[in-house]
Structure formats: C-alpha cells, structure tokens
Short mmCIF file of C-alpha atoms in Angstrom, two decimals:
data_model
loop_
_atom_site.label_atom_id
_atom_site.label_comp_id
_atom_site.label_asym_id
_atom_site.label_seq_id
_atom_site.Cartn_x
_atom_site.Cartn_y
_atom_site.Cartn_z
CA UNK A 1 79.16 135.34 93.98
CA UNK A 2 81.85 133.68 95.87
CA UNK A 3 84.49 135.92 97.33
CA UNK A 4 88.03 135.56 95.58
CA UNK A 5 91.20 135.01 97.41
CA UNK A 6 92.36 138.50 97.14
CA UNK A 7 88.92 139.77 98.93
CA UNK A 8 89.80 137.24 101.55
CA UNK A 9 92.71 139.32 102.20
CA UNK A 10 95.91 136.76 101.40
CA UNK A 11 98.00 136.20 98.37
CA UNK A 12 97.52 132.27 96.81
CA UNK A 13 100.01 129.46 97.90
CA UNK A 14 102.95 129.43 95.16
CA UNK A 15 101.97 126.02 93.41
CA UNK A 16 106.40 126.43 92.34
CA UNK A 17 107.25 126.71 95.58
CA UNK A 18 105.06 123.77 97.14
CA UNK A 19 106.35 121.77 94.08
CA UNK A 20 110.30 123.20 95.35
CA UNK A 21 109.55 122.07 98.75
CA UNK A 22 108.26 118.59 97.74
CA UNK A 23 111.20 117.62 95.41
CA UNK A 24 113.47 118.72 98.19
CA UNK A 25 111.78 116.29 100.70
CA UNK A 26 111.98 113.53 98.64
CA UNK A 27 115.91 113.86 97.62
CA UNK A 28 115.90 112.14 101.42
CA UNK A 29 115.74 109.17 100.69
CA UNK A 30 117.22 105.51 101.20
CA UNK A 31 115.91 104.46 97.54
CA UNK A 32 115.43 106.75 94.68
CA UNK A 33 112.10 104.41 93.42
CA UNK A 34 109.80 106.04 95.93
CA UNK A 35 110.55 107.29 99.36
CA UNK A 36 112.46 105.72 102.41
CA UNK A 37 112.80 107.50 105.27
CA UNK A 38 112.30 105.94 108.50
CA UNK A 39 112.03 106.87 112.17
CA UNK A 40 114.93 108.34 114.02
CA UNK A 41 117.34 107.92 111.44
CA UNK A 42 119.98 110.02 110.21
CA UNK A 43 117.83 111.07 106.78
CA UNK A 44 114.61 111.87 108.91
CA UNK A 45 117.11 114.49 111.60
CA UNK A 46 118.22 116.02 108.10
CA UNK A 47 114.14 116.80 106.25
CA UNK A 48 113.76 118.14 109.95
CA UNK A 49 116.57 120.26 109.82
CA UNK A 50 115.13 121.39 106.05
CA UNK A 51 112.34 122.23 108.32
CA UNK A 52 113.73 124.31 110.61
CA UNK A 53 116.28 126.44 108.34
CA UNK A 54 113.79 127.10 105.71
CA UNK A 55 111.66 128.91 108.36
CA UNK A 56 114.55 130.31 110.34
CA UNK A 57 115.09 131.72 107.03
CA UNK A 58 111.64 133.35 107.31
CA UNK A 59 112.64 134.83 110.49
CA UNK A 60 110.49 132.25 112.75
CA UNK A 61 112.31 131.03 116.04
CA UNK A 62 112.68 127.69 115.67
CA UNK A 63 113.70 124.72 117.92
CA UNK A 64 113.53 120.78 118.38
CA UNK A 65 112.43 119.23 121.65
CA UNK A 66 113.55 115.98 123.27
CA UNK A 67 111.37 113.79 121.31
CA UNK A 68 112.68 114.89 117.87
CA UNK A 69 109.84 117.10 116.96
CA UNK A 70 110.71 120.22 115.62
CA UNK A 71 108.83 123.94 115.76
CA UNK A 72 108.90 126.75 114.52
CA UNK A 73 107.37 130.17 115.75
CA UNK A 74 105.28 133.54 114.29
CA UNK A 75 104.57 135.45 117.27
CA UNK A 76 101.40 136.89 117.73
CA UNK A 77 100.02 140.39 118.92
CA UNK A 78 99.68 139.38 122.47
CA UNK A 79 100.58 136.72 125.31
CA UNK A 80 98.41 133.82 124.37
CA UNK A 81 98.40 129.96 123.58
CA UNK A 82 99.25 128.77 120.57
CA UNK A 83 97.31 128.01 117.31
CA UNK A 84 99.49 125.30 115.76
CA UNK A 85 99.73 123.49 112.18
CA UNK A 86 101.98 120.73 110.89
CA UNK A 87 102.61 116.53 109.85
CA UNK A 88 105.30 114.37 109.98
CA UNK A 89 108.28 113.87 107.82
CA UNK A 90 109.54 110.38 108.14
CA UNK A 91 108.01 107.60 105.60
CA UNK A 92 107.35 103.77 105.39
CA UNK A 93 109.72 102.01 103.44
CA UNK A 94 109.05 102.59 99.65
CA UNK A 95 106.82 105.16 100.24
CA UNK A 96 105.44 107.89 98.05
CA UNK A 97 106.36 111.83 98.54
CA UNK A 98 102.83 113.15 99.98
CA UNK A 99 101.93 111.10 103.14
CA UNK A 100 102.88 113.41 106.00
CA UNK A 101 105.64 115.82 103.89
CA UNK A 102 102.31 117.52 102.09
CA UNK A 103 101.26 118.70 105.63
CA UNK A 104 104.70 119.87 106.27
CA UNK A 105 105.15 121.65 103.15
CA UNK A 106 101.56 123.75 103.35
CA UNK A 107 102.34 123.97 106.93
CA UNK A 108 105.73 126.09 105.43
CA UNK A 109 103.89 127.89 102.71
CA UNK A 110 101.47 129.14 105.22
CA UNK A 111 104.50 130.78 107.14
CA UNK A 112 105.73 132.20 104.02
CA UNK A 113 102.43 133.60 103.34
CA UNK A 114 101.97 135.00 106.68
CA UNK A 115 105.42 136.70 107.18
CA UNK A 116 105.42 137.80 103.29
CA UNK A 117 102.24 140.03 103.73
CA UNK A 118 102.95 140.72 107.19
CA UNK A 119 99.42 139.74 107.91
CA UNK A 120 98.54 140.25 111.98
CA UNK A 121 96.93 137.73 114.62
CA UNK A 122 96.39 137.87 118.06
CA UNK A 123 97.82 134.08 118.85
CA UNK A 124 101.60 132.73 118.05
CA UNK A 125 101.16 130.69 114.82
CA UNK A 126 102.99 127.36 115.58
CA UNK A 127 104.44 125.20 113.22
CA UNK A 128 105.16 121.33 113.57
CA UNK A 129 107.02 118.92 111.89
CA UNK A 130 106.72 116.11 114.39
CA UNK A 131 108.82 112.94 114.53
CA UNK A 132 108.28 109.54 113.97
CA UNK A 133 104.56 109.40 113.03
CA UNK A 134 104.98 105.77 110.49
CA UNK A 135 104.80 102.64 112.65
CA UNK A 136 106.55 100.53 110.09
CA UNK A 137 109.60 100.98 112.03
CA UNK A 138 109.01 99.88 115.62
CA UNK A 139 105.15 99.00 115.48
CA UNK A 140 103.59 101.68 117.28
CA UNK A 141 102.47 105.48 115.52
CA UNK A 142 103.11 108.33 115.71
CA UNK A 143 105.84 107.72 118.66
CA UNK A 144 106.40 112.34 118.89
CA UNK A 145 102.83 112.96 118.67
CA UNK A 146 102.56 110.61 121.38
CA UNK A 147 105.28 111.59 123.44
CA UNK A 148 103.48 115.59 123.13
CA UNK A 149 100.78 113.94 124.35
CA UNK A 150 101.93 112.36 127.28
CA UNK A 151 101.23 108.95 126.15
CA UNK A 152 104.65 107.64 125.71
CA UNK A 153 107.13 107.91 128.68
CA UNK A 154 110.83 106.99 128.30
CA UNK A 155 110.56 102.77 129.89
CA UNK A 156 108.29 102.26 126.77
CA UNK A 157 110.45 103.78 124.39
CA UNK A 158 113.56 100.72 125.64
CA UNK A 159 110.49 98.32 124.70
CA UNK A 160 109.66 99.32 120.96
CA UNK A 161 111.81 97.75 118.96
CA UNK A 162 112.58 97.15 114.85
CA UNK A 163 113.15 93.99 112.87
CA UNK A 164 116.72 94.34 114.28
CA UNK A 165 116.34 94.56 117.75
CA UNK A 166 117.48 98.26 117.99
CA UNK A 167 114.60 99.82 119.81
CA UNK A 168 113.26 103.44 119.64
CA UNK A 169 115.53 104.82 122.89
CA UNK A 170 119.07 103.29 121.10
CA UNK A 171 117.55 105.00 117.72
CA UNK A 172 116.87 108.29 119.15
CA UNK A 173 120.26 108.32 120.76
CA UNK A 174 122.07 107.34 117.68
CA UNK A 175 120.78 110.88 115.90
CA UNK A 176 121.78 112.74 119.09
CA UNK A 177 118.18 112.71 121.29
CA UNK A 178 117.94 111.79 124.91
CA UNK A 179 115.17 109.18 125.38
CA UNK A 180 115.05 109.85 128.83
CA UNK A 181 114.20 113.61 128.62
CA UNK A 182 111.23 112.78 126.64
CA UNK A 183 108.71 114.16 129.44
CA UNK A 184 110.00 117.28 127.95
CA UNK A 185 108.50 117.61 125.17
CA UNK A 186 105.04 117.09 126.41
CA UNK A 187 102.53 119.90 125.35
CA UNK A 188 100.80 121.74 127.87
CA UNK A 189 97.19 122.64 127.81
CA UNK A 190 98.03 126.37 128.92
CA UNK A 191 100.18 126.61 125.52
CA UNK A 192 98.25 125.46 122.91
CA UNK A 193 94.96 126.69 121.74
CA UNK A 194 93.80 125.06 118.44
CA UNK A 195 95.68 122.43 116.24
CA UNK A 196 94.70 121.52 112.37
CA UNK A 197 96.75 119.48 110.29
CA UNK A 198 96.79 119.05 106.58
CA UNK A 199 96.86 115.69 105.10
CA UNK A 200 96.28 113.88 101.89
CA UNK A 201 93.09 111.27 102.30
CA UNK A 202 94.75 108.41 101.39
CA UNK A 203 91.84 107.19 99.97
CA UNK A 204 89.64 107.88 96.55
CA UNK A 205 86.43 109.85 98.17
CA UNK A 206 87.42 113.09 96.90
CA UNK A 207 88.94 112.32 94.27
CA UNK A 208 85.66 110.08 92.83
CA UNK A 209 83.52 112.74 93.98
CA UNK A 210 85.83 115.17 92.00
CA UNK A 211 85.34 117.39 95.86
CA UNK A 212 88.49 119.83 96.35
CA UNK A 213 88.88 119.20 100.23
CA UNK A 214 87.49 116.99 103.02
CA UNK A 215 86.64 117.98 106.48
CA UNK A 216 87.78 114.92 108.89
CA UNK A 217 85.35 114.00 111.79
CA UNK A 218 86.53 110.82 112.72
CA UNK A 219 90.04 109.29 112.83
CA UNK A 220 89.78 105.11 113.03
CA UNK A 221 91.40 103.17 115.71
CA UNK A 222 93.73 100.68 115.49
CA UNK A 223 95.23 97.57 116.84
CA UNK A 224 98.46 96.07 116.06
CA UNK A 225 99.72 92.32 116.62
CA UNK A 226 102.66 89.95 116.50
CA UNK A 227 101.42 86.72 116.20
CA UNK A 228 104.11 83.95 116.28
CA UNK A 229 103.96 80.53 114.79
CA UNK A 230 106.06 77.80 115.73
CA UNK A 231 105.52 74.57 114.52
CA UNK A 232 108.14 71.89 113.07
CA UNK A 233 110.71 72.05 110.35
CA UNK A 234 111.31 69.48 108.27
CA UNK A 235 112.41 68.34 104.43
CA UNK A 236 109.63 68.93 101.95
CA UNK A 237 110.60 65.88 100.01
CA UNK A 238 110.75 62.92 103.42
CA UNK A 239 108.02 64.87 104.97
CA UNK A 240 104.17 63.33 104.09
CA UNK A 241 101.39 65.81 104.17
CA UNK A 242 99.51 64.40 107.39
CA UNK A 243 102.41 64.50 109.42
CA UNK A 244 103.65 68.02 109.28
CA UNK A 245 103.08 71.10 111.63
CA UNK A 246 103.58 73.49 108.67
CA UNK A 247 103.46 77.32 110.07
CA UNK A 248 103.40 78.58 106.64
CA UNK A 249 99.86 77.00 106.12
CA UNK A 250 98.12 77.80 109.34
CA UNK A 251 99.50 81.69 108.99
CA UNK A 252 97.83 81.51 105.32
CA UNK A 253 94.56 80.34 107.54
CA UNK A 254 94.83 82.89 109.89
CA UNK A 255 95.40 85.95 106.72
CA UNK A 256 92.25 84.74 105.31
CA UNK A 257 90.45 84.21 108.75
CA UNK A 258 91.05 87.48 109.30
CA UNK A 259 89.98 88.86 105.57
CA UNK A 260 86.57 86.79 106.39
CA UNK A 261 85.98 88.22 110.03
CA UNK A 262 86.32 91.55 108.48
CA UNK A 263 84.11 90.90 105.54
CA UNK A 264 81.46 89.46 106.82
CA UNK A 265 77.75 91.26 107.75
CA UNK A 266 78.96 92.32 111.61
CA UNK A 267 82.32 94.22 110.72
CA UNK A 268 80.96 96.86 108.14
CA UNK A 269 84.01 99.24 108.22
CA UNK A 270 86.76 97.28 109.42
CA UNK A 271 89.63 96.62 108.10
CA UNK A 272 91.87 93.93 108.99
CA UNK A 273 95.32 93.76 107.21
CA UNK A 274 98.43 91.00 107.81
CA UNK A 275 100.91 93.51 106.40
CA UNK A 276 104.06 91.49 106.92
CA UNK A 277 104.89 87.67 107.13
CA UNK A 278 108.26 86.32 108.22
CA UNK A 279 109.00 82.79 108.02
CA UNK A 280 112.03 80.43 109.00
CA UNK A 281 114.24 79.01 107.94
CA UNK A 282 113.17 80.37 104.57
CA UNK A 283 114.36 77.22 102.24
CA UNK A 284 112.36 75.96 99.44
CA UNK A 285 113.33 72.66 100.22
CA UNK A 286 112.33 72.64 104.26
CA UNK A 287 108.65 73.07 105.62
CA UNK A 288 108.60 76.46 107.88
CA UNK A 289 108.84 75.31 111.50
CA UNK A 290 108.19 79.54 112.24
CA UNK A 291 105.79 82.09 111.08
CA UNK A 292 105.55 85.56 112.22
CA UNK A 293 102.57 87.47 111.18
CA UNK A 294 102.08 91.79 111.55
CA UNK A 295 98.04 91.65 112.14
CA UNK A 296 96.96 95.86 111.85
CA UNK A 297 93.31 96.03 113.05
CA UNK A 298 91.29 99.66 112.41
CA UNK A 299 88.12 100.92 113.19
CA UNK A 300 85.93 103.60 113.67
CA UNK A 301 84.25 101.78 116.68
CA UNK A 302 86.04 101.51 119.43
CA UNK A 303 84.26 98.01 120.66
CA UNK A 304 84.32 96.25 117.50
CA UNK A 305 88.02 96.84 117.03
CA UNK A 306 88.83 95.18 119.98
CA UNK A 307 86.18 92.51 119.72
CA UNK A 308 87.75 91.79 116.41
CA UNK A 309 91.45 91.32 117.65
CA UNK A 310 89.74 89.11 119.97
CA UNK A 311 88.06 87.06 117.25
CA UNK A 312 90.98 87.00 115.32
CA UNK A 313 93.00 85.72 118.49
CA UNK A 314 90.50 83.40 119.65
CA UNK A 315 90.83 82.08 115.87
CA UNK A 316 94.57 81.61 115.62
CA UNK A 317 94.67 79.65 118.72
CA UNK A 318 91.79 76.87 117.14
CA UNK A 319 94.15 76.81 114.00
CA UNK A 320 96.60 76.19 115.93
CA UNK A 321 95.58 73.47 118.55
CA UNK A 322 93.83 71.68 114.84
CA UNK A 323 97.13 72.22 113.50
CA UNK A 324 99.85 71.03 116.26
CA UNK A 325 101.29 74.39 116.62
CA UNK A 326 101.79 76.78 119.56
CA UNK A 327 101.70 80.64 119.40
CA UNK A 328 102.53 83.79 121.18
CA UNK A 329 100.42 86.82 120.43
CA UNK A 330 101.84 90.40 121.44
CA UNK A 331 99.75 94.10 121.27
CA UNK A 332 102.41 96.14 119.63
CA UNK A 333 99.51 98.97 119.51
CA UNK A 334 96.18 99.96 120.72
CA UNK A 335 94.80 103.50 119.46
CA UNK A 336 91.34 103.68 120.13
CA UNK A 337 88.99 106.08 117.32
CA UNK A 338 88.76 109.87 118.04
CA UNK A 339 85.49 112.16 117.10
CA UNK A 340 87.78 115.34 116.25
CA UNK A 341 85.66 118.34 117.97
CA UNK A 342 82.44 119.44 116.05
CA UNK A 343 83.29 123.23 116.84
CA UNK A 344 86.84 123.08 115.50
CA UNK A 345 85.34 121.58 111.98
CA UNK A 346 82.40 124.12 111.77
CA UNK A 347 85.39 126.77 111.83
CA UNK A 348 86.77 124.97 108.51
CA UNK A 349 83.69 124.36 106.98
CA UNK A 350 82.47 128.18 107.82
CA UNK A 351 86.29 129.25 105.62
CA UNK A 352 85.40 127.32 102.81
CA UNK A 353 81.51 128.29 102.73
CA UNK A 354 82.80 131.88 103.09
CA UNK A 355 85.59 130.70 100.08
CA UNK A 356 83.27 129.04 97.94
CA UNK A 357 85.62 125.63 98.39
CA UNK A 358 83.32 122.58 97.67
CA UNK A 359 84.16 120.38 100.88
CA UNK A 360 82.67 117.14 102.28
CA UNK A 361 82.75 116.01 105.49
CA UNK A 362 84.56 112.42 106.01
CA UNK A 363 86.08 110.27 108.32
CA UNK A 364 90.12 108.99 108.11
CA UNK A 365 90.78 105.18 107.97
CA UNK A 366 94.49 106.60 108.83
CA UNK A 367 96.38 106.85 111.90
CA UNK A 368 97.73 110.29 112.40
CA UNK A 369 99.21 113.11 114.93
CA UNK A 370 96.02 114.71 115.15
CA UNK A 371 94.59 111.78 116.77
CA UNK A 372 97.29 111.97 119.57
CA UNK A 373 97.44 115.34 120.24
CA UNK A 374 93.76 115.65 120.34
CA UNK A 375 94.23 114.61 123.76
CA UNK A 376 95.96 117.96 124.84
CA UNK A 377 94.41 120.38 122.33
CA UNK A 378 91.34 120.48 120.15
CA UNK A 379 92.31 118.89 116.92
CA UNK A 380 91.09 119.61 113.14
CA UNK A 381 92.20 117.74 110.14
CA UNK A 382 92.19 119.08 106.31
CA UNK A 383 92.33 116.19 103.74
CA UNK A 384 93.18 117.19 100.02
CA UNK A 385 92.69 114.11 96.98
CA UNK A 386 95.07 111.36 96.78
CA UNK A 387 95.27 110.10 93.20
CA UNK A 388 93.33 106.78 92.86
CA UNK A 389 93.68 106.36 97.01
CA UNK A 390 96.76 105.19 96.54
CA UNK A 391 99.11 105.83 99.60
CA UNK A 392 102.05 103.94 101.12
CA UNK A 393 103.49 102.88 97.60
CA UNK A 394 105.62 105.20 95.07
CA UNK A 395 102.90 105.80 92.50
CA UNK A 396 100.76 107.68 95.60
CA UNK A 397 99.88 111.10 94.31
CA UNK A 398 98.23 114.90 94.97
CA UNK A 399 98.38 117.54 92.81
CA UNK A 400 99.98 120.23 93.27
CA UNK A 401 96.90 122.38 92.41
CA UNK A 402 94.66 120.42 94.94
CA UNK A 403 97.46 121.23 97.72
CA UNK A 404 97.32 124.81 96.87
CA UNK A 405 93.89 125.03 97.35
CA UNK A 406 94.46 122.80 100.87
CA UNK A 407 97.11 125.35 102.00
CA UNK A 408 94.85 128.12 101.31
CA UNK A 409 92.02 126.80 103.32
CA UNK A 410 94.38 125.79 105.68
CA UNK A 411 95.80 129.65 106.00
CA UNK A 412 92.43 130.98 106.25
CA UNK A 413 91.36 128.48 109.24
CA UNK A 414 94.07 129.56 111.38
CA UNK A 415 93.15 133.39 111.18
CA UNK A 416 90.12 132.39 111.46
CA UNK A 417 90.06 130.88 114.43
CA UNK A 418 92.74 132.88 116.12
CA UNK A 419 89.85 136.05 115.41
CA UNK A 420 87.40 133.30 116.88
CA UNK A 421 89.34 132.67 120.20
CA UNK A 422 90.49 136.29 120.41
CA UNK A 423 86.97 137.12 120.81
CA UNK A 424 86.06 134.85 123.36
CA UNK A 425 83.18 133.17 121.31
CA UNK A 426 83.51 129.99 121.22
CA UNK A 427 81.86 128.37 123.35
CA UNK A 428 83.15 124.56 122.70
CA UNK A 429 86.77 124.41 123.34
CA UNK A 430 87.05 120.52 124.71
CA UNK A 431 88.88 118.11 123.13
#
C-alpha cells in the first residue's frame, strides 16, 4: 500500500490557494484575452513584487538582485548552500496563465507549506522567481537565468534588442535595474546546492498517457535566426512575373525549406519553426522588396542543431542567388541541449516511488532556467500535464489538481534531498 500524504509527514497543497495565486498572476496583463507580460516591463517588476510580498508575508527574507530576479529565503538549521526552487513570471505576447507562473506559484505554496507546519531542514530553502526567461522580446532566453549563470555580461545586454530598437540594458533601466551591475547577480557554486523547477510540459505526453508527473532528462537546444530579405519593390499590376525579385516568395521557400529539412529521415526530433515574418512596405498593391524571417531551431543533439541552421543557411542563400535577392543572416541565440544530472532525477523519482505518484521519465522540447543554471548548480525539472500540449496561446491549460499533485512532489524532493546532502551520500553532485 502506498503511503498517504499525511504519513509522508506534510499537509496537501491548497488546490484554492494555487487557483488564488494563478488568477492574481494573470490580472497582469497587457490584454485581458490571454496573457501579456513581457520582459523588463513595468507589469513583469509588479508579478515580481506579488512575489516577493506574498512571501515576506510568510516571514521569508526576500530580495531582488541586479538582473531583476527576485528571492526569497527559509533558513535552514545550519550554515549551508542553498537548495533552491522557482520559474519565471514574464510571458510571450498572448500567452496563456501556466507557462512559467505555475512554477512560481508551487514554488510559493511550497513556502507556505513549509513555514505553516514549521517543518525543519538542514539547508536554506531558496525561492526564485527569475526574470526575463521568454525570448519573444529581445530574441535570446531566459536573459536572468543567464545572467545567474554567468553567461550574459552587461556589453551583450546594449546588443539585444526588440522590434523597436529599445534593447534589454535601456529596458532594464526603464523599471529601475542597473544593466551594468549585472555581474552581481551571478550565483556562486559555494551557495547553491541543488535546484528543481516545476513546469508544465508544454506538450501532450502526460496528458495522452493520462501519467500525473514527468521527470525531465533532457532539455533541447536551440538556435535562433534573423534572416533578412531584400529584393525589389515594385507595383503588382506593371510588374510581370519573370521580372520581379519578390522577397515575399523566396521567404515562403525558405519556411517550407526549412519544414522539409526538418521532416525528412536525418532530422528525427527537430524542430524547425519561422515564428515571425515581417515584410515591407506591406501594400497589397506593391511586391515586397523586404522580408524578415524569425528562424527558431531546437534539438536534443547538439550537432544536428547546428548542422541544421547550417542547412537551412546554406539553403536561403541558393534561393536567393536563383531568385536575385541578397540576405543577411544574424544568430540571435545558440543554447546547446543539457542532460539534467541522473542523480538529481533518481532523488525525484525515489519521492514519487516512495508516494505512489505514477511518473515517466521525458525529455523538454522547451527552453527553460533550468537549462542555464545547470551550469552553476545541479538542475532537476518537474513537468505536470498541459491540456492538449497546448502552450504559448490563451487556451494553454493545467489543472489545478495536476499542479497540486506537482507541488507536492515538488515539496517532498526538496526535503528530500536536503536529508540526502545533509548526510553526505551522494556521491554525484556535478552538473
């Protein structure tokens, strides 16, 4: 018989009060159909403030460092390094309320739960809401997680810029951040002992295979480009079809080039996505002379990801040259794939074995902080069913039952492993 959550020795998560936490979230928002709530603005400072004085509230010290991420604090029973949980709480535009803010909000339950039934651990329980994770805005991920990482320094944060020139330094300035104390707010090795992070899968796995949690072993790589178009503009009508350098038709060629190079028999598992087009001057009546296309590239193998951005490349520039156009290609972002450590995911598997949670180990097609911070501290990641994988749009959906059961896994892992590292046992602590 499988123990029960009371013989595990903690109270439930509050399904209300991760359903309170949720609706709050959302209410910041540009756009009441779905969420909007992008990097370094104003409505992203004020869900990390949320953050912050809901858990002050708790009686956690809490505090935001240079880069925008924000903490908060249960101290353990001794001097030791940290045993940290968290997401991130800004959104893509038109986004739905889960991506990132479910993480957040079991990250906060957890603390309630902890501090509530003044349960004991050796290691400070850390908890994370970190800053900027969504690339939509300036093109690169998960610019905090980074920046903890030490893998963003403040030049490159003058060179990331939006659709409107503003780039992520003038951003983080304009909600009161110094971009040039960034080096900050990098973690240190010496502080940190163990990291997992709850996330919805963003996909239909669990959900198909009616399984209550996944186990992630392997976050997928990805590589971003801008590739511009420029051919001629001219007047639809007093143009004829062989004389034209249409961009709008060779970017269509290159979209489905790269659909094909992904599809074929060599690329099983990628996925290769044009995720924006821009084209000028945007007339119905006037052939585009410019097309601007947002290529995202992922992988779980590190040499085919980049040997497909090459294809792709090489591909464009035939289309091109057949064509009459020129182009300009720029890497907004290169993350390569990260194997999570095995010892880190035996400690979650071993909770929900002990827990009788059905689990199954899976990989994420997802960016995420995890994968940054990975670099710094060994990483774990907790995925809980997305309704019909749907993620990134308004209809994207968890339940708040299948959270609950996240956040108590999730609870359990982190007293488990701070008995684990308070024992000196584990052997594996690497990233």
């Amino acid at each position: 018989m499988s123990p029960t959550l009371v013989e595990t020795g903690l109270p439930p998560a509050d399904t209300g009060r991760l359903t309170h936490l949720l609706t709050e979230f959302a209410g910041h928002s540009e756009t009441t159909h779905g969420v909007t709530r992008l990097a370094y603005t104003p409505l992203e400072r004020a869900a990390h403030r949320m953050f912050t004085d809901e858990l002050s509230a708790l009686g956690l010290r809490t505090w935001t460092d240079a880069a925008g991420n924000s903490y908060a604090e249960i101290a353990g029973g001794r001097p030791a390094p940290a045993i940290g949980t968290g997401s991130h709480l800004d959104s893509v535009p038109n986004a739905g309320r889960f991506d990132g803010i479910a993480g957040v909000v079991a990250a906060m339950e957890v603390a309630r739960i902890l501090v509530e039934s003044d349960t004991q651990h050796t290691h400070p329980i850390r908890f994370v809401a970190f800053a900027g994770e969504e690339g939509a805005r300036f093109g690169q991920a998960c610019t905090g997680s980074r920046i903890a990482a030490g893998l963003l320094d403040s030049p490159d944060l003058a060179d990331l810029r939006d659709t409107r020139g503003v780039s992520v330094a003038d951003a983080m300035r304009s909600v009161g951040l110094d971009p040039d104390r960034v080096a900050e707010a990098r973690w240190s090795t010496d502080d940190w002992a163990a990291f997992v992070e709850l996330h919805i899968e963003q996909g239909n796995v669990l959900e198909a295979q009616a399984i209550p949690v996944g186990i992630v072993d392997l976050i997928s790589g990805s590589t971003r480009l801008r590739i511009d178009l420029h051919g001629r503009a001219s007047h639809t009508g007093g143009t004829p079809m062989h004389q034209r350098a249409d961009a709008m038709t060779a970017a269509a060629e290159i979209t489905l080039l790269a659909e094909d190079i992904a599809t074929d028999a060599r690329h099983h598992g990628t996925r290769a996505t044009v995720g924006r087009l821009e084209l000028e001057p945007g007339s119905i009546t006037t052939i585009p002379g410019t097309a601007r296309l947002y290529v995202d590239i992922r992988d779980v193998d590190s040499d085919r990801q980049r040997l497909t951005a090459v294809e792709l490349m090489d591909g464009a520039r035939s289309i091109c040259e057949r064509r009459g156009l020129t182009l300009e290609i720029e890497t907004l972002g290169d993350t390569s794939p990260v194997v999570l450590p095995v010892w880190l995911r035996r400690k979650i598997a071993d909770v929900c074995t002990t827990t009788g949670t059905r689990y199954r180990v899976l990989p994420s097609g997802a960016s995420h902080d995890s994968q940054m911070i990975n670099k710094v501290v060994p990483a774990g990641m907790i995925f809980v069913p997305s309704r019909n994988g749907l993620s990134h749009v308004p209809d994207e959906w968890t339940s708040v039952e299948d959270l609950a059961v996240g956040t108590d896994l999730l609870a359990r892992s982190l007293l488990a492993l701070d008995r684990e590292l308070a024992s000196g046992t584990t052997v594996e602590t690497t990233c």
